[in-house]
């Protein structure tokens, strides 16, 4: 059974992400953890919160959070009523990223599904600040970010952006492989180059390993010239090839890091119109049980 976290601020953007997750995994047994956090204005930190009268914390803000989550569950069951899906609600006096990090570790979560835009709704921002913080902070769970106005479409065409400079482990790529197998998707490996040139020996080796990992999935390699920025290049590539989902690994000097660096977030509008799967760098972090199970399945 998959365990999926969906943070919500009760916005249309968050509801759209919820709908996407329900559609994407409609054929699978899943437990969805709907999470809402709140911090009353008087308490700007956990240190201050400790000194506040308990009745205030459990007051109007807390009640609104719990009722909001109950309303979402009711709405989901009315609209979808999928017997394969179960729901748990978590309302917490905490910072969102801290709460999600704790849930991922305690519940062995497989995936986080979130909207791309925060409550500010500023068009020029690549992603809401909470989404960017989740991507940067969660080191052991993939994050799937859904654009505000994206209508669900099965991910039959998926792009994986890489520069081939880093060796990828099977565990890191497993979320992408699992999705591709489930939907019989085509994976398009896209390499953005500022100046088109031949691959180095190391890049050739890493490409060969990628092909080995994707052996049971239809896949192609595309090399494209950078247009103004990596984000703009990937956006145009995705649009021209009708890509339904873009995946990137998040590690130091990766495309994802370059796109999500704060100065870049403020300067470049990465208006991707498709879901973005951000895969964490496992590195020395022990893979979750879910990763281990998937790896065993693939090896067998």
PDB file of C-alpha atoms in Angstrom, residues 3-299:
ATOM      1  CA  UNK A   3       1.502   6.153   1.660  1.00  0.00           C
ATOM      2  CA  UNK A   4       1.096   9.648   0.236  1.00  0.00           C
ATOM      3  CA  UNK A   5       1.221  13.020   1.975  1.00  0.00           C
ATOM      4  CA  UNK A   6      -0.856  15.894   0.602  1.00  0.00           C
ATOM      5  CA  UNK A   7      -0.299  19.253   2.349  1.00  0.00           C
ATOM      6  CA  UNK A   8      -3.257  21.612   2.025  1.00  0.00           C
ATOM      7  CA  UNK A   9      -4.038  25.235   2.815  1.00  0.00           C
ATOM      8  CA  UNK A  10      -7.623  24.688   1.567  1.00  0.00           C
ATOM      9  CA  UNK A  11      -6.929  26.671  -1.623  1.00  0.00           C
ATOM     10  CA  UNK A  12      -8.046  25.725  -5.154  1.00  0.00           C
ATOM     11  CA  UNK A  13      -4.397  24.995  -5.916  1.00  0.00           C
ATOM     12  CA  UNK A  14      -4.195  22.461  -3.073  1.00  0.00           C
ATOM     13  CA  UNK A  15      -7.495  20.848  -4.107  1.00  0.00           C
ATOM     14  CA  UNK A  16      -6.228  20.480  -7.675  1.00  0.00           C
ATOM     15  CA  UNK A  17      -3.129  18.672  -6.378  1.00  0.00           C
ATOM     16  CA  UNK A  18      -5.385  16.397  -4.308  1.00  0.00           C
ATOM     17  CA  UNK A  19      -7.513  15.544  -7.349  1.00  0.00           C
ATOM     18  CA  UNK A  20      -4.390  14.760  -9.378  1.00  0.00           C
ATOM     19  CA  UNK A  21      -3.114  12.351  -6.730  1.00  0.00           C
ATOM     20  CA  UNK A  22      -6.486  10.590  -6.511  1.00  0.00           C
ATOM     21  CA  UNK A  23      -6.584  10.119 -10.291  1.00  0.00           C
ATOM     22  CA  UNK A  24      -2.919   9.104 -10.625  1.00  0.00           C
ATOM     23  CA  UNK A  25      -3.262   6.335  -8.046  1.00  0.00           C
ATOM     24  CA  UNK A  26      -6.888   5.340  -8.610  1.00  0.00           C
ATOM     25  CA  UNK A  27      -5.888   1.736  -9.378  1.00  0.00           C
ATOM     26  CA  UNK A  28      -3.636   1.380  -6.334  1.00  0.00           C
ATOM     27  CA  UNK A  29      -4.219   0.767  -2.643  1.00  0.00           C
ATOM     28  CA  UNK A  30      -3.255   4.031  -0.943  1.00  0.00           C
ATOM     29  CA  UNK A  31      -3.401   5.819   2.363  1.00  0.00           C
ATOM     30  CA  UNK A  32      -3.482   9.585   1.925  1.00  0.00           C
ATOM     31  CA  UNK A  33      -2.317  11.813   4.767  1.00  0.00           C
ATOM     32  CA  UNK A  34      -4.010  15.210   4.403  1.00  0.00           C
ATOM     33  CA  UNK A  35      -1.907  17.725   6.336  1.00  0.00           C
ATOM     34  CA  UNK A  36      -2.701  21.263   7.454  1.00  0.00           C
ATOM     35  CA  UNK A  37      -0.492  23.269   9.796  1.00  0.00           C
ATOM     36  CA  UNK A  38      -1.226  26.535  11.533  1.00  0.00           C
ATOM     37  CA  UNK A  39       0.719  29.075  13.568  1.00  0.00           C
ATOM     38  CA  UNK A  40      -1.416  31.761  15.246  1.00  0.00           C
ATOM     39  CA  UNK A  41      -0.035  35.229  14.586  1.00  0.00           C
ATOM     40  CA  UNK A  42       0.861  35.736  18.242  1.00  0.00           C
ATOM     41  CA  UNK A  43       3.225  32.766  18.120  1.00  0.00           C
ATOM     42  CA  UNK A  44       6.031  33.201  15.640  1.00  0.00           C
ATOM     43  CA  UNK A  45       8.046  30.233  16.828  1.00  0.00           C
ATOM     44  CA  UNK A  46       7.725  27.011  18.763  1.00  0.00           C
ATOM     45  CA  UNK A  47       9.650  28.619  21.627  1.00  0.00           C
ATOM     46  CA  UNK A  48       7.034  31.343  21.965  1.00  0.00           C
ATOM     47  CA  UNK A  49       4.215  28.846  21.477  1.00  0.00           C
ATOM     48  CA  UNK A  50       5.265  26.964  24.590  1.00  0.00           C
ATOM     49  CA  UNK A  51       4.396  29.987  26.716  1.00  0.00           C
ATOM     50  CA  UNK A  52       0.919  30.507  25.293  1.00  0.00           C
ATOM     51  CA  UNK A  53      -2.213  29.473  27.120  1.00  0.00           C
ATOM     52  CA  UNK A  54      -3.292  26.077  25.772  1.00  0.00           C
ATOM     53  CA  UNK A  55      -6.866  27.183  25.203  1.00  0.00           C
ATOM     54  CA  UNK A  56      -5.674  29.815  22.720  1.00  0.00           C
ATOM     55  CA  UNK A  57      -3.740  27.249  20.691  1.00  0.00           C
ATOM     56  CA  UNK A  58      -6.766  24.965  20.579  1.00  0.00           C
ATOM     57  CA  UNK A  59      -8.995  27.892  19.749  1.00  0.00           C
ATOM     58  CA  UNK A  60     -10.428  29.182  16.495  1.00  0.00           C
ATOM     59  CA  UNK A  61      -7.414  28.517  14.275  1.00  0.00           C
ATOM     60  CA  UNK A  62      -7.129  24.902  15.391  1.00  0.00           C
ATOM     61  CA  UNK A  63     -10.848  24.285  14.988  1.00  0.00           C
ATOM     62  CA  UNK A  64     -10.843  25.817  11.492  1.00  0.00           C
ATOM     63  CA  UNK A  65      -7.925  23.569  10.512  1.00  0.00           C
ATOM     64  CA  UNK A  66      -9.641  20.385  11.695  1.00  0.00           C
ATOM     65  CA  UNK A  67     -12.969  21.311  10.112  1.00  0.00           C
ATOM     66  CA  UNK A  68     -11.251  22.199   6.859  1.00  0.00           C
ATOM     67  CA  UNK A  69      -9.585  18.777   6.703  1.00  0.00           C
ATOM     68  CA  UNK A  70     -12.862  16.997   7.487  1.00  0.00           C
ATOM     69  CA  UNK A  71     -14.542  18.951   4.688  1.00  0.00           C
ATOM     70  CA  UNK A  72     -11.864  17.804   2.209  1.00  0.00           C
ATOM     71  CA  UNK A  73     -12.329  14.137   3.167  1.00  0.00           C
ATOM     72  CA  UNK A  74     -16.100  14.536   2.768  1.00  0.00           C
ATOM     73  CA  UNK A  75     -15.609  16.191  -0.634  1.00  0.00           C
ATOM     74  CA  UNK A  76     -13.222  13.444  -1.779  1.00  0.00           C
ATOM     75  CA  UNK A  77     -15.562  10.629  -0.769  1.00  0.00           C
ATOM     76  CA  UNK A  78     -18.493  12.351  -2.481  1.00  0.00           C
ATOM     77  CA  UNK A  79     -16.582  12.954  -5.737  1.00  0.00           C
ATOM     78  CA  UNK A  80     -14.434   9.800  -5.940  1.00  0.00           C
ATOM     79  CA  UNK A  81     -15.472   7.213  -3.335  1.00  0.00           C
ATOM     80  CA  UNK A  82     -12.634   4.850  -4.245  1.00  0.00           C
ATOM     81  CA  UNK A  83     -12.634   1.747  -1.993  1.00  0.00           C
ATOM     82  CA  UNK A  84      -8.878   1.389  -2.566  1.00  0.00           C
ATOM     83  CA  UNK A  85      -8.208   4.735  -0.894  1.00  0.00           C
ATOM     84  CA  UNK A  86      -8.208   5.565   2.811  1.00  0.00           C
ATOM     85  CA  UNK A  87      -7.585   8.952   4.430  1.00  0.00           C
ATOM     86  CA  UNK A  88      -5.985  10.277   7.572  1.00  0.00           C
ATOM     87  CA  UNK A  89      -6.036  13.928   8.577  1.00  0.00           C
ATOM     88  CA  UNK A  90      -3.259  15.688  10.456  1.00  0.00           C
ATOM     89  CA  UNK A  91      -3.888  19.150  11.894  1.00  0.00           C
ATOM     90  CA  UNK A  92      -0.827  20.493  13.654  1.00  0.00           C
ATOM     91  CA  UNK A  93       0.419  23.622  15.403  1.00  0.00           C
ATOM     92  CA  UNK A  94       3.728  23.604  13.568  1.00  0.00           C
ATOM     93  CA  UNK A  95       5.631  24.829  10.535  1.00  0.00           C
ATOM     94  CA  UNK A  96       4.580  22.892   7.434  1.00  0.00           C
ATOM     95  CA  UNK A  97       8.026  21.661   6.412  1.00  0.00           C
ATOM     96  CA  UNK A  98       8.852  20.503   9.951  1.00  0.00           C
ATOM     97  CA  UNK A  99       5.576  18.605  10.185  1.00  0.00           C
ATOM     98  CA  UNK A 100       5.985  16.919   6.779  1.00  0.00           C
ATOM     99  CA  UNK A 101       9.566  15.924   7.574  1.00  0.00           C
ATOM    100  CA  UNK A 102       8.345  14.264  10.770  1.00  0.00           C
ATOM    101  CA  UNK A 103       5.493  12.448   9.009  1.00  0.00           C
ATOM    102  CA  UNK A 104       7.787  11.174   6.229  1.00  0.00           C
ATOM    103  CA  UNK A 105      10.176   9.699   8.783  1.00  0.00           C
ATOM    104  CA  UNK A 106       7.548   8.245  11.116  1.00  0.00           C
ATOM    105  CA  UNK A 107       5.108   6.876   8.542  1.00  0.00           C
ATOM    106  CA  UNK A 108       7.565   5.728   5.863  1.00  0.00           C
ATOM    107  CA  UNK A 109       5.909   7.927   3.227  1.00  0.00           C
ATOM    108  CA  UNK A 110       6.351   7.070  -0.485  1.00  0.00           C
ATOM    109  CA  UNK A 111       5.446  10.430  -2.046  1.00  0.00           C
ATOM    110  CA  UNK A 112       4.490  14.029  -1.252  1.00  0.00           C
ATOM    111  CA  UNK A 113       1.988  15.639  -3.629  1.00  0.00           C
ATOM    112  CA  UNK A 114       1.648  19.417  -3.404  1.00  0.00           C
ATOM    113  CA  UNK A 115       0.423  22.381  -5.414  1.00  0.00           C
ATOM    114  CA  UNK A 116       3.066  24.596  -6.999  1.00  0.00           C
ATOM    115  CA  UNK A 117       1.689  27.880  -5.758  1.00  0.00           C
ATOM    116  CA  UNK A 118       1.371  29.195  -2.232  1.00  0.00           C
ATOM    117  CA  UNK A 119      -1.481  31.223  -0.804  1.00  0.00           C
ATOM    118  CA  UNK A 120       0.119  34.459  -2.080  1.00  0.00           C
ATOM    119  CA  UNK A 121      -0.677  33.373  -5.639  1.00  0.00           C
ATOM    120  CA  UNK A 122       2.028  35.577  -7.169  1.00  0.00           C
ATOM    121  CA  UNK A 123       2.293  34.615 -10.849  1.00  0.00           C
ATOM    122  CA  UNK A 124       5.964  35.525 -11.190  1.00  0.00           C
ATOM    123  CA  UNK A 125       7.111  33.064  -8.542  1.00  0.00           C
ATOM    124  CA  UNK A 126       8.278  29.651  -9.742  1.00  0.00           C
ATOM    125  CA  UNK A 127       6.690  27.900  -6.777  1.00  0.00           C
ATOM    126  CA  UNK A 128       5.159  28.857  -3.472  1.00  0.00           C
ATOM    127  CA  UNK A 129       7.769  29.270  -0.743  1.00  0.00           C
ATOM    128  CA  UNK A 130       6.461  26.226   1.141  1.00  0.00           C
ATOM    129  CA  UNK A 131       6.831  24.023  -1.955  1.00  0.00           C
ATOM    130  CA  UNK A 132      10.409  25.180  -2.487  1.00  0.00           C
ATOM    131  CA  UNK A 133      11.194  24.575   1.198  1.00  0.00           C
ATOM    132  CA  UNK A 134       9.727  21.066   1.013  1.00  0.00           C
ATOM    133  CA  UNK A 135      11.862  20.245  -2.046  1.00  0.00           C
ATOM    134  CA  UNK A 136      15.000  21.586  -0.369  1.00  0.00           C
ATOM    135  CA  UNK A 137      14.372  20.061   3.058  1.00  0.00           C
ATOM    136  CA  UNK A 138      12.955  16.588   2.446  1.00  0.00           C
ATOM    137  CA  UNK A 139      15.918  14.336   1.700  1.00  0.00           C
ATOM    138  CA  UNK A 140      14.296  10.897   1.619  1.00  0.00           C
ATOM    139  CA  UNK A 141      11.011  11.214  -0.271  1.00  0.00           C
ATOM    140  CA  UNK A 142      10.047  12.317  -3.813  1.00  0.00           C
ATOM    141  CA  UNK A 143       7.895  15.432  -4.230  1.00  0.00           C
ATOM    142  CA  UNK A 144       5.308  15.778  -6.999  1.00  0.00           C
ATOM    143  CA  UNK A 145       4.315  19.412  -7.593  1.00  0.00           C
ATOM    144  CA  UNK A 146       1.095  20.069  -9.525  1.00  0.00           C
ATOM    145  CA  UNK A 147       0.428  23.355 -11.375  1.00  0.00           C
ATOM    146  CA  UNK A 148      -2.669  25.240 -10.305  1.00  0.00           C
ATOM    147  CA  UNK A 149      -4.686  24.851 -13.498  1.00  0.00           C
ATOM    148  CA  UNK A 150      -3.412  21.472 -14.662  1.00  0.00           C
ATOM    149  CA  UNK A 151      -6.211  19.067 -15.599  1.00  0.00           C
ATOM    150  CA  UNK A 152      -5.287  15.449 -14.944  1.00  0.00           C
ATOM    151  CA  UNK A 153      -3.773  13.571 -17.847  1.00  0.00           C
ATOM    152  CA  UNK A 154      -2.157  10.133 -17.563  1.00  0.00           C
ATOM    153  CA  UNK A 155       1.645  10.561 -17.722  1.00  0.00           C
ATOM    154  CA  UNK A 156       2.163   8.694 -20.987  1.00  0.00           C
ATOM    155  CA  UNK A 157       5.049  10.973 -22.005  1.00  0.00           C
ATOM    156  CA  UNK A 158       7.564  11.792 -19.263  1.00  0.00           C
ATOM    157  CA  UNK A 159      10.797  13.774 -19.445  1.00  0.00           C
ATOM    158  CA  UNK A 160      13.814  13.193 -17.221  1.00  0.00           C
ATOM    159  CA  UNK A 161      16.232  16.138 -17.269  1.00  0.00           C
ATOM    160  CA  UNK A 162      19.905  15.368 -16.618  1.00  0.00           C
ATOM    161  CA  UNK A 163      23.391  16.489 -17.630  1.00  0.00           C
ATOM    162  CA  UNK A 164      24.872  12.956 -17.219  1.00  0.00           C
ATOM    163  CA  UNK A 165      27.573  14.334 -14.898  1.00  0.00           C
ATOM    164  CA  UNK A 166      26.402  12.336 -11.903  1.00  0.00           C
ATOM    165  CA  UNK A 167      25.981   8.603 -11.373  1.00  0.00           C
ATOM    166  CA  UNK A 168      22.389   7.772 -10.430  1.00  0.00           C
ATOM    167  CA  UNK A 169      21.493   4.834  -8.227  1.00  0.00           C
ATOM    168  CA  UNK A 170      18.601   2.516  -9.010  1.00  0.00           C
ATOM    169  CA  UNK A 171      16.911   3.517  -5.728  1.00  0.00           C
ATOM    170  CA  UNK A 172      16.937   7.181  -6.728  1.00  0.00           C
ATOM    171  CA  UNK A 173      15.305   6.510 -10.084  1.00  0.00           C
ATOM    172  CA  UNK A 174      12.794   4.003  -8.769  1.00  0.00           C
ATOM    173  CA  UNK A 175       9.873   6.468  -8.360  1.00  0.00           C
ATOM    174  CA  UNK A 176      10.158   7.408 -12.051  1.00  0.00           C
ATOM    175  CA  UNK A 177      10.561   3.795 -13.218  1.00  0.00           C
ATOM    176  CA  UNK A 178       7.578   2.656 -11.145  1.00  0.00           C
ATOM    177  CA  UNK A 179       5.352   5.360 -12.644  1.00  0.00           C
ATOM    178  CA  UNK A 180       6.545   4.620 -16.182  1.00  0.00           C
ATOM    179  CA  UNK A 181       5.796   0.913 -15.806  1.00  0.00           C
ATOM    180  CA  UNK A 182       2.366   1.562 -14.286  1.00  0.00           C
ATOM    181  CA  UNK A 183       1.281   3.776 -17.201  1.00  0.00           C
ATOM    182  CA  UNK A 184       3.409   2.177 -19.947  1.00  0.00           C
ATOM    183  CA  UNK A 185       4.960   5.608 -20.400  1.00  0.00           C
ATOM    184  CA  UNK A 186       7.729   6.802 -22.688  1.00  0.00           C
ATOM    185  CA  UNK A 187      10.646   8.420 -20.855  1.00  0.00           C
ATOM    186  CA  UNK A 188      12.475  11.134 -22.759  1.00  0.00           C
ATOM    187  CA  UNK A 189      15.926  11.749 -21.272  1.00  0.00           C
ATOM    188  CA  UNK A 190      16.655  15.412 -21.995  1.00  0.00           C
ATOM    189  CA  UNK A 191      20.135  16.919 -21.796  1.00  0.00           C
ATOM    190  CA  UNK A 192      20.318  20.726 -21.888  1.00  0.00           C
ATOM    191  CA  UNK A 193      23.646  22.084 -23.166  1.00  0.00           C
ATOM    192  CA  UNK A 194      24.736  25.699 -23.257  1.00  0.00           C
ATOM    193  CA  UNK A 195      26.944  24.723 -26.181  1.00  0.00           C
ATOM    194  CA  UNK A 196      26.382  21.436 -28.029  1.00  0.00           C
ATOM    195  CA  UNK A 197      29.425  19.181 -27.690  1.00  0.00           C
ATOM    196  CA  UNK A 198      30.272  15.503 -27.406  1.00  0.00           C
ATOM    197  CA  UNK A 199      29.741  13.701 -24.114  1.00  0.00           C
ATOM    198  CA  UNK A 200      32.745  12.979 -21.924  1.00  0.00           C
ATOM    199  CA  UNK A 201      33.721   9.425 -20.991  1.00  0.00           C
ATOM    200  CA  UNK A 202      32.044   9.875 -17.599  1.00  0.00           C
ATOM    201  CA  UNK A 203      28.849  11.182 -19.198  1.00  0.00           C
ATOM    202  CA  UNK A 204      28.780   8.241 -21.615  1.00  0.00           C
ATOM    203  CA  UNK A 205      29.108   5.824 -18.695  1.00  0.00           C
ATOM    204  CA  UNK A 206      26.271   7.491 -16.745  1.00  0.00           C
ATOM    205  CA  UNK A 207      24.061   7.517 -19.841  1.00  0.00           C
ATOM    206  CA  UNK A 208      24.761   3.797 -20.286  1.00  0.00           C
ATOM    207  CA  UNK A 209      23.678   3.141 -16.690  1.00  0.00           C
ATOM    208  CA  UNK A 210      20.496   5.159 -17.232  1.00  0.00           C
ATOM    209  CA  UNK A 211      19.671   3.059 -20.295  1.00  0.00           C
ATOM    210  CA  UNK A 212      20.248  -0.078 -18.227  1.00  0.00           C
ATOM    211  CA  UNK A 213      17.889   1.141 -15.490  1.00  0.00           C
ATOM    212  CA  UNK A 214      15.275   2.085 -18.109  1.00  0.00           C
ATOM    213  CA  UNK A 215      15.697  -1.216 -19.945  1.00  0.00           C
ATOM    214  CA  UNK A 216      12.074  -2.282 -19.455  1.00  0.00           C
ATOM    215  CA  UNK A 217      10.706   1.168 -20.306  1.00  0.00           C
ATOM    216  CA  UNK A 218      10.540   2.766 -23.757  1.00  0.00           C
ATOM    217  CA  UNK A 219      12.988   5.674 -23.666  1.00  0.00           C
ATOM    218  CA  UNK A 220      14.803   8.138 -25.931  1.00  0.00           C
ATOM    219  CA  UNK A 221      17.661  10.606 -25.469  1.00  0.00           C
ATOM    220  CA  UNK A 222      17.329  14.266 -26.536  1.00  0.00           C
ATOM    221  CA  UNK A 223      20.096  16.862 -26.508  1.00  0.00           C
ATOM    222  CA  UNK A 224      18.849  20.450 -26.716  1.00  0.00           C
ATOM    223  CA  UNK A 225      20.496  23.883 -26.760  1.00  0.00           C
ATOM    224  CA  UNK A 226      19.873  26.124 -23.773  1.00  0.00           C
ATOM    225  CA  UNK A 227      17.490  29.003 -24.463  1.00  0.00           C
ATOM    226  CA  UNK A 228      18.042  31.887 -22.013  1.00  0.00           C
ATOM    227  CA  UNK A 229      17.798  29.543 -19.033  1.00  0.00           C
ATOM    228  CA  UNK A 230      17.491  25.854 -18.195  1.00  0.00           C
ATOM    229  CA  UNK A 231      13.979  26.393 -16.876  1.00  0.00           C
ATOM    230  CA  UNK A 232      12.806  28.085 -20.095  1.00  0.00           C
ATOM    231  CA  UNK A 233      14.465  25.384 -22.221  1.00  0.00           C
ATOM    232  CA  UNK A 234      12.736  22.573 -20.325  1.00  0.00           C
ATOM    233  CA  UNK A 235       9.427  24.411 -20.496  1.00  0.00           C
ATOM    234  CA  UNK A 236       9.644  24.721 -24.307  1.00  0.00           C
ATOM    235  CA  UNK A 237      10.858  21.120 -24.700  1.00  0.00           C
ATOM    236  CA  UNK A 238       7.932  19.860 -22.603  1.00  0.00           C
ATOM    237  CA  UNK A 239       5.455  21.905 -24.596  1.00  0.00           C
ATOM    238  CA  UNK A 240       6.743  20.863 -28.025  1.00  0.00           C
ATOM    239  CA  UNK A 241       6.818  17.140 -27.197  1.00  0.00           C
ATOM    240  CA  UNK A 242       3.537  17.219 -25.246  1.00  0.00           C
ATOM    241  CA  UNK A 243       5.219  15.971 -22.057  1.00  0.00           C
ATOM    242  CA  UNK A 244       2.789  15.089 -19.238  1.00  0.00           C
ATOM    243  CA  UNK A 245       5.314  15.003 -16.396  1.00  0.00           C
ATOM    244  CA  UNK A 246       8.830  16.400 -15.938  1.00  0.00           C
ATOM    245  CA  UNK A 247      11.227  14.659 -13.521  1.00  0.00           C
ATOM    246  CA  UNK A 248      14.502  15.901 -12.089  1.00  0.00           C
ATOM    247  CA  UNK A 249      16.883  14.641  -9.437  1.00  0.00           C
ATOM    248  CA  UNK A 250      17.688  17.210  -6.758  1.00  0.00           C
ATOM    249  CA  UNK A 251      21.378  17.291  -5.816  1.00  0.00           C
ATOM    250  CA  UNK A 252      24.194  19.824  -5.637  1.00  0.00           C
ATOM    251  CA  UNK A 253      24.766  21.527  -9.031  1.00  0.00           C
ATOM    252  CA  UNK A 254      21.768  19.708 -10.557  1.00  0.00           C
ATOM    253  CA  UNK A 255      19.264  21.337 -12.903  1.00  0.00           C
ATOM    254  CA  UNK A 256      16.762  21.287 -10.049  1.00  0.00           C
ATOM    255  CA  UNK A 257      19.076  23.124  -7.675  1.00  0.00           C
ATOM    256  CA  UNK A 258      19.798  25.776 -10.300  1.00  0.00           C
ATOM    257  CA  UNK A 259      16.083  26.278 -10.933  1.00  0.00           C
ATOM    258  CA  UNK A 260      15.083  26.457  -7.253  1.00  0.00           C
ATOM    259  CA  UNK A 261      17.864  28.688  -5.910  1.00  0.00           C
ATOM    260  CA  UNK A 262      16.205  31.679  -4.299  1.00  0.00           C
ATOM    261  CA  UNK A 263      17.691  34.372  -6.619  1.00  0.00           C
ATOM    262  CA  UNK A 264      16.551  32.313  -9.603  1.00  0.00           C
ATOM    263  CA  UNK A 265      13.093  31.863  -8.131  1.00  0.00           C
ATOM    264  CA  UNK A 266      12.738  35.608  -7.843  1.00  0.00           C
ATOM    265  CA  UNK A 267      14.239  36.381 -11.232  1.00  0.00           C
ATOM    266  CA  UNK A 268      12.899  33.717 -13.590  1.00  0.00           C
ATOM    267  CA  UNK A 269       9.306  32.679 -14.072  1.00  0.00           C
ATOM    268  CA  UNK A 270       9.375  28.919 -14.517  1.00  0.00           C
ATOM    269  CA  UNK A 271       5.771  28.664 -15.596  1.00  0.00           C
ATOM    270  CA  UNK A 272       5.730  24.959 -16.186  1.00  0.00           C
ATOM    271  CA  UNK A 273       2.258  23.812 -17.112  1.00  0.00           C
ATOM    272  CA  UNK A 274       2.891  20.176 -16.218  1.00  0.00           C
ATOM    273  CA  UNK A 275       3.519  18.236 -13.001  1.00  0.00           C
ATOM    274  CA  UNK A 276       7.099  18.242 -11.738  1.00  0.00           C
ATOM    275  CA  UNK A 277       8.512  15.163  -9.981  1.00  0.00           C
ATOM    276  CA  UNK A 278      11.490  16.088  -7.815  1.00  0.00           C
ATOM    277  CA  UNK A 279      13.498  13.043  -6.776  1.00  0.00           C
ATOM    278  CA  UNK A 280      15.758  13.502  -3.737  1.00  0.00           C
ATOM    279  CA  UNK A 281      19.404  12.565  -3.740  1.00  0.00           C
ATOM    280  CA  UNK A 282      19.573   9.532  -1.492  1.00  0.00           C
ATOM    281  CA  UNK A 283      23.345   9.643  -1.111  1.00  0.00           C
ATOM    282  CA  UNK A 284      24.188   8.377   2.378  1.00  0.00           C
ATOM    283  CA  UNK A 285      20.548   8.593   3.518  1.00  0.00           C
ATOM    284  CA  UNK A 286      19.195   5.055   4.043  1.00  0.00           C
ATOM    285  CA  UNK A 287      16.369   4.334   1.586  1.00  0.00           C
ATOM    286  CA  UNK A 288      12.915   3.838   3.056  1.00  0.00           C
ATOM    287  CA  UNK A 289      11.350   0.383   3.159  1.00  0.00           C
ATOM    288  CA  UNK A 290       9.327   1.332   0.111  1.00  0.00           C
ATOM    289  CA  UNK A 291      12.488   1.967  -1.903  1.00  0.00           C
ATOM    290  CA  UNK A 292      13.960  -1.339  -0.718  1.00  0.00           C
ATOM    291  CA  UNK A 293      10.857  -3.262  -1.751  1.00  0.00           C
ATOM    292  CA  UNK A 294      10.780  -1.656  -5.198  1.00  0.00           C
ATOM    293  CA  UNK A 295      14.481  -2.352  -5.688  1.00  0.00           C
ATOM    294  CA  UNK A 296      14.022  -6.023  -4.795  1.00  0.00           C
ATOM    295  CA  UNK A 297      11.150  -6.285  -7.251  1.00  0.00           C
ATOM    296  CA  UNK A 298      13.228  -4.766 -10.058  1.00  0.00           C
ATOM    297  CA  UNK A 299      16.226  -6.992  -9.351  1.00  0.00           C
TER     298      UNK A 299
END
